Amino acid sequence: MDSSRGISRRAVLASAPALIAGALQAPRASAAALPFSQPTPIRSENGVLSTTLRVAFTRGTLAGVGDVNLRLYNGQVNGPTLRVRPGDLLDLEHINALPPNPDQASHGDHNVPHHFNTVNLHTHGMHVSPAGDADNVFREFTPYDPANGLTTTSYRSRIEIPADHPGGTYWYHSHVHGSTAVHLSGGLLGAIVVEGAVDRVPEIAAATDVVMCVAELKLSDGQVRQVPELRAENDLGAAESVFVVNGSFRPVIQLREGEVQRWRLINASAFTALPIRVEGHALHQIAMDGFALTRTVERDGVTLSMGNRADVMIRAQSPGEYRVMAGDTLLATMTVRSGSGVRMDLPTDLPGPAPYLDPREVTRRRSLTFHSDRNAFPGQPFPHAFRITGDGATPATRDAADPKDPTYGRFDPAYVNHTCRLGETEEWTLRNDSTGHSNHPFHLHTNHFLVTAVDGRPLATPVWQDTVGILRGGSVTLRVRFDDFTGRALVHCHQLQHEDRGMMQLVEYVE
């Protein structure tokens, strides 16, 4: 059971101006003139990072976008960056200053979006405990109840980071089933940086460390724009997608000719994969999903499914302006200024990866299929059904072949789909047989996995990830060893409106 405490209205009013002042900007003459800025960094001290994440509606002007009213961490359209080291403790106070849920009563169908003012915390990609007050996404940080005279509720997370945790780029967001898509599409997210061996590579240590967290805001039309509350299937599709980098719309980042920077690219979109490239420049990849590679790999660009991260080095070429693109979408502009003739070096050898998982270690194989049925529930506000079928599927109440069966393959918080034993290695094959959805990103909480094959073709170099896109009609094969932590966690599609609609399963890690 969660422990919570109330905060008086006087205390909240006294602190509110400091929390929201300057978070949203006054309008500017040109969105292209926005300078590049990084989220506020908060560093651990003496082995502890202690801070407060306050969630509240914040109203203001997002430069280049217009007037908005969004649920935000500490009044920012991208929460603070939490910078920690292996062995540290994340000690986080969560203050929910959102108003009561309009649907306060128990919701009849947990696989329909609901309770948008209830939040919690997921540290995406981190190998930490999923139980208790740690990375436990089954907790619910409920909003205040005016009947008790309080205006906020407060909760605490204490997340112990293992001493051997990989150094890399991770991120956090609210993960309450039924409201994940609404929360993420309003900017309720932030980066986590775990410092490690890769940071001590001389060429990497000499480069400026830049967080580039890309969020996809879904904003309705109107004088004050906000995220649709998802009362019907097409609410999201009717809203405009606005891509922001660190909370800014199309900012300008400046480099000197010959300068090398390290970019921590994070796809914090709930809906869209991002094929990121920079005009006239190669991206030199050094890490994927928090795991360093063995050698730097030069690429024309990197494609990140929803939830993925890639650390890349970029060396500024000739002076000029270059677009940072995600497909046809302009994310930012890189301006290269004339330099002093210094040409910084790029790294070659890197301190990765984690040990290889030998196929002879595999003790069990599972097969999961990401499946959707269009118009399974005709006449309902949400007529489509999103399921995970195959091994461990949630049992049907009627006939599993009946697309109108409301249960089979959809998330049931009382049903354990997979029991996984610590120390064992399994091989999972994931398939996407949906006809109308081109990408179902698979995300496993708590443990990274080794991607070994795509569409049945073995990879020459397997890659460690925590999220992997499964394209329509395709498959992904992975190996995973369950280490260190017991407790209940999740497997789900990271196109988050699908997760909210039931494309998720419960995993229990046991001794």
Coordinates of C-alpha atoms in Angstrom, one line a residue:
M1 CA 0.0 0.0 0.0
D2 CA 1.3 3.5 -0.8
S3 CA 2.0 5.9 1.9
S4 CA 0.9 9.4 1.2
R5 CA 0.6 12.7 3.1
G6 CA -1.3 15.8 2.4
I7 CA 0.0 19.4 2.1
S8 CA -1.9 22.4 3.2
R9 CA -3.3 24.9 0.7
R10 CA -1.2 27.7 2.3
A11 CA 2.1 25.7 1.8
V12 CA 1.2 25.0 -1.9
L13 CA 0.3 28.7 -2.6
A14 CA 3.6 29.8 -1.0
S15 CA 5.7 27.5 -3.2
A16 CA 3.7 27.7 -6.5
P17 CA 5.3 30.9 -7.9
A18 CA 8.8 29.6 -7.6
L19 CA 7.8 26.3 -9.1
I20 CA 6.2 27.7 -12.3
A21 CA 7.9 31.0 -12.8
G22 CA 9.7 31.2 -16.2
A23 CA 8.7 27.6 -17.2
L24 CA 6.7 28.6 -20.2
Q25 CA 8.0 31.6 -22.3
A26 CA 6.5 34.7 -23.7
P27 CA 5.9 34.6 -27.5
R28 CA 8.9 35.3 -29.7
A29 CA 9.0 36.8 -33.1
S30 CA 10.3 33.7 -34.8
A31 CA 10.3 30.1 -33.6
A32 CA 13.5 29.5 -35.5
A33 CA 15.3 32.0 -33.2
L34 CA 14.7 29.9 -30.1
P35 CA 18.1 29.1 -28.5
F36 CA 18.9 25.5 -27.6
S37 CA 18.6 24.7 -23.9
Q38 CA 19.0 21.6 -21.8
P39 CA 16.6 20.5 -19.0
T40 CA 17.6 21.6 -15.5
P41 CA 20.2 19.1 -14.3
I42 CA 20.0 17.7 -10.7
R43 CA 23.0 15.7 -9.6
S44 CA 23.4 13.2 -6.8
E45 CA 25.5 14.2 -3.8
N46 CA 27.3 11.8 -1.4
G47 CA 25.5 8.9 -3.1
V48 CA 22.0 10.3 -3.0
L49 CA 19.9 12.2 -5.4
S50 CA 17.0 13.8 -3.4
T51 CA 14.5 16.0 -5.2
T52 CA 10.9 16.8 -5.7
L53 CA 8.8 16.2 -8.8
R54 CA 5.6 18.2 -8.6
V55 CA 2.9 17.5 -11.1
A56 CA 0.4 20.2 -11.8
F57 CA -1.5 21.9 -14.6
T58 CA 0.7 24.7 -15.9
R59 CA -0.7 27.4 -18.1
G60 CA 1.5 29.7 -20.3
T61 CA 2.9 30.3 -23.7
L62 CA 5.1 27.7 -25.4
A63 CA 7.1 29.8 -27.9
G64 CA 6.4 29.0 -31.5
V65 CA 3.3 26.9 -30.5
G66 CA 0.9 29.2 -28.6
D67 CA -0.9 29.2 -25.3
V68 CA -1.1 25.8 -23.6
N69 CA -2.3 24.2 -20.4
L70 CA -0.5 21.0 -19.6
R71 CA 0.3 18.5 -16.9
L72 CA 4.0 19.1 -16.2
Y73 CA 6.8 18.2 -13.9
N74 CA 7.9 21.3 -11.9
G75 CA 6.2 23.6 -14.5
Q76 CA 8.6 22.5 -17.3
V77 CA 7.7 21.0 -20.7
N78 CA 10.3 18.3 -20.0
G79 CA 11.2 17.6 -16.4
P80 CA 14.7 17.9 -14.9
T81 CA 17.5 15.6 -15.9
L82 CA 18.5 13.3 -13.0
R83 CA 22.2 12.6 -13.1
V84 CA 23.3 9.7 -10.9
R85 CA 26.1 7.1 -10.5
P86 CA 26.0 3.3 -10.0
G87 CA 25.4 2.6 -6.4
D88 CA 23.4 5.8 -5.8
L89 CA 20.0 6.1 -4.3
L90 CA 17.2 8.0 -6.1
D91 CA 15.1 9.5 -3.3
L92 CA 12.2 11.3 -5.0
E93 CA 9.2 13.0 -3.5
H94 CA 6.2 13.1 -5.8
I95 CA 3.6 15.8 -5.2
N96 CA 0.4 15.4 -7.1
A97 CA -1.2 18.8 -7.3
L98 CA -3.7 17.9 -10.0
P99 CA -7.4 18.2 -9.4
P100 CA -9.6 15.2 -8.6
N101 CA -10.3 12.8 -11.4
P102 CA -13.6 13.5 -13.1
D103 CA -14.1 9.7 -13.1
Q104 CA -13.1 9.2 -9.5
A105 CA -15.2 6.1 -9.0
S106 CA -13.8 2.7 -10.0
H107 CA -13.7 2.4 -13.8
G108 CA -15.6 -0.4 -15.3
D109 CA -13.1 -1.3 -18.0
H110 CA -9.4 -0.9 -17.1
N111 CA -8.5 -1.2 -20.8
V112 CA -10.2 2.1 -21.6
P113 CA -8.3 5.4 -21.0
H114 CA -9.2 6.8 -17.6
H115 CA -8.0 8.6 -14.4
F116 CA -5.9 11.1 -16.2
N117 CA -5.0 13.0 -13.0
T118 CA -3.5 9.9 -11.3
V119 CA 0.3 9.6 -11.8
N120 CA 3.2 7.4 -10.8
L121 CA 6.8 6.9 -12.0
H122 CA 8.6 4.5 -14.3
T123 CA 12.4 4.7 -14.8
H124 CA 12.5 3.5 -18.4
G125 CA 15.3 1.1 -19.1
M126 CA 16.9 1.0 -15.7
H127 CA 17.8 -2.3 -14.0
V128 CA 16.3 -1.6 -10.6
S129 CA 13.7 -3.2 -8.4
P130 CA 10.1 -3.2 -9.7
A131 CA 8.7 -3.7 -6.2
G132 CA 7.8 -1.7 -3.1
D133 CA 8.6 2.0 -3.4
A134 CA 11.0 1.6 -6.3
D135 CA 10.2 1.3 -10.0
N136 CA 6.7 0.0 -9.1
V137 CA 4.3 1.0 -11.9
F138 CA 1.4 -0.6 -10.0
R139 CA 1.5 2.2 -7.5
E140 CA -1.0 5.1 -8.0
F141 CA -0.3 8.6 -6.9
T142 CA -3.8 9.9 -6.6
P143 CA -4.8 13.6 -6.8
Y144 CA -6.0 15.5 -3.8
D145 CA -9.5 15.0 -2.4
P146 CA -11.2 18.4 -1.6
A147 CA -13.3 16.7 1.1
N148 CA -10.3 16.5 3.3
G149 CA -9.3 20.2 2.9
L150 CA -6.0 19.4 1.2
T151 CA -4.8 20.6 -2.2
T152 CA -2.1 18.0 -3.0
T153 CA -1.0 14.5 -2.1
S154 CA 2.7 13.5 -1.6
Y155 CA 4.3 10.1 -2.3
R156 CA 7.9 8.9 -2.1
S157 CA 10.1 6.7 -4.4
R158 CA 13.4 5.2 -3.1
I159 CA 15.2 3.5 -6.0
E160 CA 18.5 1.8 -5.3
I161 CA 20.8 1.8 -8.4
P162 CA 23.0 -1.3 -8.4
A163 CA 26.8 -0.8 -8.1
D164 CA 27.3 -2.5 -11.5
H165 CA 24.5 -0.6 -13.3
P166 CA 25.5 0.3 -16.9
G167 CA 26.4 3.9 -17.4
G168 CA 24.1 5.4 -20.1
T169 CA 21.0 7.3 -21.1
Y170 CA 17.6 6.5 -19.6
W171 CA 14.4 8.4 -18.9
Y172 CA 11.3 8.6 -16.7
H173 CA 7.6 9.1 -17.2
S174 CA 4.3 8.4 -15.6
H175 CA 3.1 4.8 -16.2
V176 CA -0.5 4.5 -14.8
H177 CA -2.4 2.1 -17.0
G178 CA -5.1 4.0 -18.7
S179 CA -3.4 7.4 -18.7
T180 CA 0.2 6.8 -20.0
A181 CA -0.5 8.2 -23.5
V182 CA -2.2 11.3 -22.2
H183 CA 0.6 12.0 -19.7
L184 CA 3.5 11.5 -22.2
S185 CA 1.8 13.5 -24.9
G186 CA 1.6 16.5 -22.6
G187 CA 5.3 16.6 -21.7
L188 CA 5.3 14.7 -18.5
L189 CA 8.7 13.2 -18.9
G190 CA 12.5 13.7 -18.2
A191 CA 15.9 12.2 -18.8
I192 CA 18.1 10.1 -16.4
V193 CA 21.8 10.0 -17.0
V194 CA 23.8 7.2 -15.2
E195 CA 27.5 8.1 -15.3
G196 CA 29.8 5.2 -16.1
A197 CA 32.9 3.9 -17.9
V198 CA 31.9 5.2 -21.3
D199 CA 32.0 8.7 -20.0
R200 CA 35.7 8.3 -19.2
V201 CA 36.8 7.5 -22.8
P202 CA 39.1 10.5 -23.5
E203 CA 37.4 11.7 -26.7
I204 CA 33.9 11.4 -25.0
A205 CA 35.1 13.2 -21.9
A206 CA 36.4 16.1 -24.0
A207 CA 33.1 16.6 -25.8
T208 CA 30.1 18.6 -24.5
D209 CA 27.5 16.3 -23.1
V210 CA 24.1 17.3 -24.6
V211 CA 20.7 15.8 -23.7
M212 CA 18.3 15.9 -26.7
C213 CA 15.0 14.6 -25.5
V214 CA 12.3 14.6 -28.2
A215 CA 8.7 14.7 -27.1
E216 CA 5.6 14.6 -29.3
L217 CA 2.9 16.8 -27.8
K218 CA -0.6 16.1 -28.9
L219 CA -2.4 19.5 -28.8
S220 CA -6.0 20.3 -29.5
D221 CA -7.1 23.4 -31.4
G222 CA -8.4 26.4 -29.5
Q223 CA -7.2 29.6 -27.8
V224 CA -5.5 27.5 -25.1
R225 CA -4.2 24.2 -26.4
Q226 CA -4.1 21.1 -24.3
V227 CA -4.0 17.3 -24.7
P228 CA -7.3 15.6 -25.6
E229 CA -8.7 13.6 -22.7
L230 CA -9.1 10.5 -24.9
R231 CA -12.9 10.1 -24.6
A232 CA -13.1 8.4 -28.0
E233 CA -10.9 6.4 -30.4
N234 CA -10.2 9.3 -32.8
D235 CA -9.4 12.0 -30.2
L236 CA -5.6 11.6 -30.6
G237 CA -5.7 11.4 -34.4
A238 CA -7.6 14.7 -34.6
A239 CA -5.0 16.5 -32.5
E240 CA -1.9 18.1 -34.0
S241 CA 1.5 16.5 -33.3
V242 CA 4.0 19.1 -32.1
F243 CA 7.6 17.8 -31.7
V244 CA 9.7 19.6 -29.2
V245 CA 13.4 19.1 -28.1
N246 CA 13.9 19.5 -24.4
G247 CA 10.6 21.3 -24.3
S248 CA 11.5 23.8 -27.1
F249 CA 9.9 24.0 -30.5
R250 CA 12.6 23.9 -33.3
P251 CA 15.5 25.3 -31.2
V252 CA 18.9 26.3 -32.6
I253 CA 22.0 24.5 -31.3
Q254 CA 25.4 26.1 -32.0
L255 CA 28.8 24.4 -32.5
R256 CA 32.2 25.5 -33.6
E257 CA 33.8 24.2 -36.8
G258 CA 35.6 21.0 -35.9
E259 CA 33.9 20.7 -32.5
V260 CA 32.6 17.3 -31.3
Q261 CA 29.6 16.9 -29.1
R262 CA 28.0 13.9 -27.5
W263 CA 24.2 13.9 -28.1
R264 CA 22.0 11.7 -25.9
L265 CA 19.0 11.2 -28.3
I266 CA 15.8 10.1 -26.5
N267 CA 12.6 9.3 -28.3
A268 CA 10.1 10.2 -25.7
S269 CA 7.2 10.1 -28.1
A270 CA 4.2 7.9 -27.3
F271 CA 3.2 7.5 -30.9
T272 CA 5.9 8.0 -33.5
A273 CA 9.2 6.3 -34.5
L274 CA 11.9 8.9 -35.2
P275 CA 14.5 8.4 -38.1
I276 CA 16.9 11.1 -37.0
R277 CA 19.6 12.6 -39.3
V278 CA 21.5 15.8 -39.5
E279 CA 22.1 17.4 -42.9
G280 CA 25.7 17.1 -44.1
H281 CA 26.8 15.2 -41.1
A282 CA 27.4 11.6 -40.0
L283 CA 26.3 10.4 -36.6
H284 CA 28.9 8.3 -34.8
Q285 CA 26.9 6.0 -32.5
I286 CA 28.5 4.9 -29.2
A287 CA 25.5 3.4 -27.2
M288 CA 22.0 2.0 -27.6
D289 CA 19.4 2.0 -24.9
G290 CA 22.0 2.7 -22.2
F291 CA 24.5 0.1 -23.3
A292 CA 27.8 1.2 -24.7
L293 CA 28.9 -0.5 -28.0
T294 CA 32.3 -2.1 -28.4
R295 CA 33.3 0.3 -31.2
T296 CA 32.0 3.5 -32.5
V297 CA 29.7 3.0 -35.6
E298 CA 29.4 5.7 -38.2
R299 CA 25.8 6.1 -39.5
D300 CA 23.9 8.4 -41.9
G301 CA 21.2 8.5 -39.2
V302 CA 19.6 6.5 -36.4
T303 CA 16.0 5.3 -36.1
L304 CA 14.5 5.3 -32.7
S305 CA 11.3 3.5 -31.9
M306 CA 9.1 5.0 -29.2
G307 CA 11.2 4.7 -25.9
N308 CA 14.6 4.1 -27.6
R309 CA 17.7 6.1 -26.9
A310 CA 20.9 6.4 -28.9
D311 CA 24.1 8.1 -27.8
V312 CA 25.9 9.6 -30.8
M313 CA 29.0 11.8 -31.4
I314 CA 28.7 14.5 -34.0
R315 CA 31.6 16.6 -35.4
A316 CA 30.7 20.0 -36.9
Q317 CA 31.7 20.4 -40.5
S318 CA 31.9 23.6 -42.6
P319 CA 30.2 26.8 -41.2
G320 CA 26.5 27.0 -42.0
E321 CA 23.1 26.0 -41.0
Y322 CA 22.0 22.3 -41.0
R323 CA 18.6 20.8 -40.2
V324 CA 18.2 18.1 -37.6
M325 CA 15.3 16.0 -39.1
A326 CA 13.1 13.1 -38.0
G327 CA 11.9 12.0 -41.4
D328 CA 10.2 15.0 -42.9
T329 CA 9.8 16.7 -39.5
L330 CA 12.2 19.5 -38.5
L331 CA 13.3 19.0 -34.9
A332 CA 16.0 21.6 -34.6
T333 CA 18.7 23.6 -36.5
M334 CA 22.4 23.2 -36.0
T335 CA 24.4 26.3 -36.7
V336 CA 28.2 25.8 -37.2
R337 CA 30.4 28.8 -36.6
S338 CA 33.9 29.4 -37.9
G339 CA 36.3 27.8 -35.4
S340 CA 39.9 28.2 -34.5
G341 CA 41.0 25.4 -36.7
V342 CA 40.9 22.8 -33.9
R343 CA 39.6 19.4 -35.0
M344 CA 38.4 17.3 -32.0
D345 CA 38.9 13.6 -32.2
L346 CA 36.2 10.9 -32.3
P347 CA 36.4 7.7 -30.1
T348 CA 37.0 4.3 -31.6
D349 CA 37.2 1.6 -29.0
L350 CA 34.4 1.6 -26.3
P351 CA 33.9 -0.3 -23.0
G352 CA 30.9 -2.3 -24.1
P353 CA 28.9 -4.4 -24.3
A354 CA 27.4 -6.6 -21.6
P355 CA 28.3 -10.3 -21.8
Y356 CA 26.9 -12.3 -24.7
L357 CA 24.0 -14.7 -23.9
D358 CA 24.9 -18.1 -25.3
P359 CA 22.0 -20.0 -26.9
R360 CA 23.0 -23.1 -25.0
E361 CA 22.0 -21.2 -21.8
V362 CA 18.3 -21.0 -23.0
T363 CA 16.0 -22.9 -20.7
R364 CA 12.7 -21.8 -22.2
R365 CA 11.3 -20.3 -25.4
R366 CA 8.2 -18.1 -25.7
S367 CA 6.3 -16.7 -28.7
L368 CA 4.3 -13.5 -28.4
T369 CA 2.1 -11.9 -31.1
F370 CA 1.1 -8.2 -31.1
H371 CA -2.4 -8.3 -32.6
S372 CA -5.2 -5.8 -33.1
D373 CA -8.8 -6.3 -34.1
R374 CA -10.5 -3.3 -35.7
N375 CA -14.1 -2.6 -34.8
A376 CA -14.2 -5.5 -32.3
F377 CA -16.6 -3.5 -30.2
P378 CA -18.9 -1.7 -32.7
G379 CA -20.9 1.3 -31.3
Q380 CA -18.4 1.8 -28.4
P381 CA -16.3 5.0 -28.0
F382 CA -13.2 2.7 -28.3
P383 CA -14.2 0.0 -30.9
H384 CA -10.7 -1.5 -31.6
A385 CA -9.1 -4.2 -29.5
F386 CA -5.4 -4.4 -28.8
R387 CA -4.0 -7.7 -27.6
I388 CA -0.9 -9.8 -27.0
T389 CA -1.6 -13.4 -28.0
G390 CA 0.5 -16.5 -28.2
D391 CA 2.3 -18.0 -25.1
G392 CA 0.9 -16.7 -21.8
A393 CA -2.1 -14.8 -23.4
T394 CA -4.8 -13.7 -21.0
P395 CA -7.5 -16.4 -21.1
A396 CA -10.6 -15.7 -23.1
T397 CA -14.0 -15.6 -21.4
R398 CA -15.7 -17.0 -24.5
D399 CA -13.8 -18.0 -27.6
A400 CA -10.2 -16.9 -28.2
A401 CA -11.0 -16.8 -32.0
D402 CA -13.9 -14.4 -31.4
P403 CA -12.5 -10.8 -32.0
K404 CA -15.5 -9.5 -29.9
D405 CA -14.3 -11.4 -26.8
P406 CA -13.4 -8.5 -24.4
T407 CA -10.9 -10.5 -22.4
Y408 CA -8.5 -12.7 -24.3
G409 CA -5.1 -11.3 -24.9
R410 CA -5.8 -8.0 -23.2
F411 CA -4.2 -6.8 -20.0
D412 CA -5.6 -8.2 -16.7
P413 CA -3.9 -6.8 -13.6
A414 CA -4.9 -10.0 -11.7
Y415 CA -3.5 -12.5 -14.2
V416 CA 0.2 -13.3 -14.4
N417 CA 1.0 -14.0 -18.1
H418 CA 4.7 -15.0 -17.6
T419 CA 6.6 -16.3 -14.5
C420 CA 10.3 -15.8 -15.0
R421 CA 12.9 -17.3 -12.7
L422 CA 16.0 -15.4 -11.6
G423 CA 19.3 -16.6 -13.2
E424 CA 17.5 -18.3 -16.2
T425 CA 17.9 -17.3 -19.8
E426 CA 15.0 -17.4 -22.2
E427 CA 14.5 -16.8 -25.9
W428 CA 11.4 -14.9 -27.0
T429 CA 10.1 -14.5 -30.6
L430 CA 7.9 -11.4 -31.1
R431 CA 5.6 -10.9 -34.1
N432 CA 3.4 -8.1 -35.4
D433 CA 0.4 -9.4 -37.4
S434 CA -1.7 -6.3 -37.1
T435 CA -3.1 -5.1 -40.4
G436 CA -3.5 -1.4 -39.5
H437 CA -0.4 -0.6 -37.3
S438 CA 3.0 -0.5 -38.8
N439 CA 5.1 -0.6 -35.6
H440 CA 4.5 -2.2 -32.2
P441 CA 7.6 -1.4 -30.0
F442 CA 8.1 -4.1 -27.5
H443 CA 9.3 -2.9 -24.0
L444 CA 10.3 -5.2 -21.1
H445 CA 10.6 -3.6 -17.7
T446 CA 13.5 -4.3 -15.3
N447 CA 15.8 -6.4 -17.6
H448 CA 17.6 -5.6 -20.9
F449 CA 17.5 -8.1 -23.7
L450 CA 19.9 -9.1 -26.5
V451 CA 18.3 -8.7 -30.0
T452 CA 19.7 -11.6 -32.0
A453 CA 17.5 -11.8 -35.2
V454 CA 15.1 -9.6 -37.2
D455 CA 12.5 -11.3 -39.5
G456 CA 14.3 -14.6 -38.9
R457 CA 17.7 -13.3 -40.1
P458 CA 20.4 -13.4 -37.4
L459 CA 22.2 -10.2 -36.7
A460 CA 25.9 -10.1 -37.4
T461 CA 26.3 -8.2 -34.1
P462 CA 23.5 -8.7 -31.6
V463 CA 22.4 -5.5 -29.8
W464 CA 21.4 -4.9 -26.2
Q465 CA 18.2 -3.0 -25.9
D466 CA 15.2 -2.5 -23.6
T467 CA 12.7 -1.5 -26.4
V468 CA 12.6 -2.8 -30.0
G469 CA 10.2 -2.0 -32.8
I470 CA 8.4 -4.8 -34.5
L471 CA 7.3 -3.8 -38.0
R472 CA 4.0 -5.0 -39.5
G473 CA 4.3 -8.5 -40.7
G474 CA 7.8 -8.9 -39.2
S475 CA 9.4 -10.6 -36.2
V476 CA 12.2 -10.0 -33.6
T477 CA 14.0 -12.7 -31.7
L478 CA 15.7 -11.9 -28.4
R479 CA 17.4 -13.5 -25.5
V480 CA 17.0 -12.3 -21.9
R481 CA 18.4 -13.3 -18.5
F482 CA 16.4 -12.4 -15.5
D483 CA 18.8 -11.0 -12.9
D484 CA 18.8 -9.6 -9.4
F485 CA 15.2 -8.5 -8.7
T486 CA 11.9 -10.2 -7.9
G487 CA 8.5 -8.7 -8.2
R488 CA 5.8 -7.9 -10.8
A489 CA 6.6 -6.0 -13.9
L490 CA 5.2 -5.4 -17.4
V491 CA 5.7 -6.3 -21.0
H492 CA 3.8 -4.0 -23.4
C493 CA 3.6 -2.1 -26.6
H494 CA 5.3 1.3 -26.3
Q495 CA 2.9 2.9 -28.7
L496 CA 1.2 3.9 -25.5
Q497 CA -2.4 4.3 -26.6
H498 CA -2.2 0.6 -27.5
E499 CA -0.8 -0.2 -24.0
D500 CA -3.7 1.8 -22.4
R501 CA -6.1 -0.2 -24.5
G502 CA -4.8 -3.6 -23.3
M503 CA -1.7 -4.5 -25.3
M504 CA 0.2 -5.4 -22.2
Q505 CA 1.0 -8.4 -20.0
L506 CA 2.1 -9.0 -16.4
V507 CA 5.5 -10.6 -15.7
E508 CA 6.4 -11.9 -12.3
Y509 CA 10.1 -12.4 -11.5
V510 CA 10.6 -15.1 -8.9
E511 CA 13.5 -16.9 -7.1

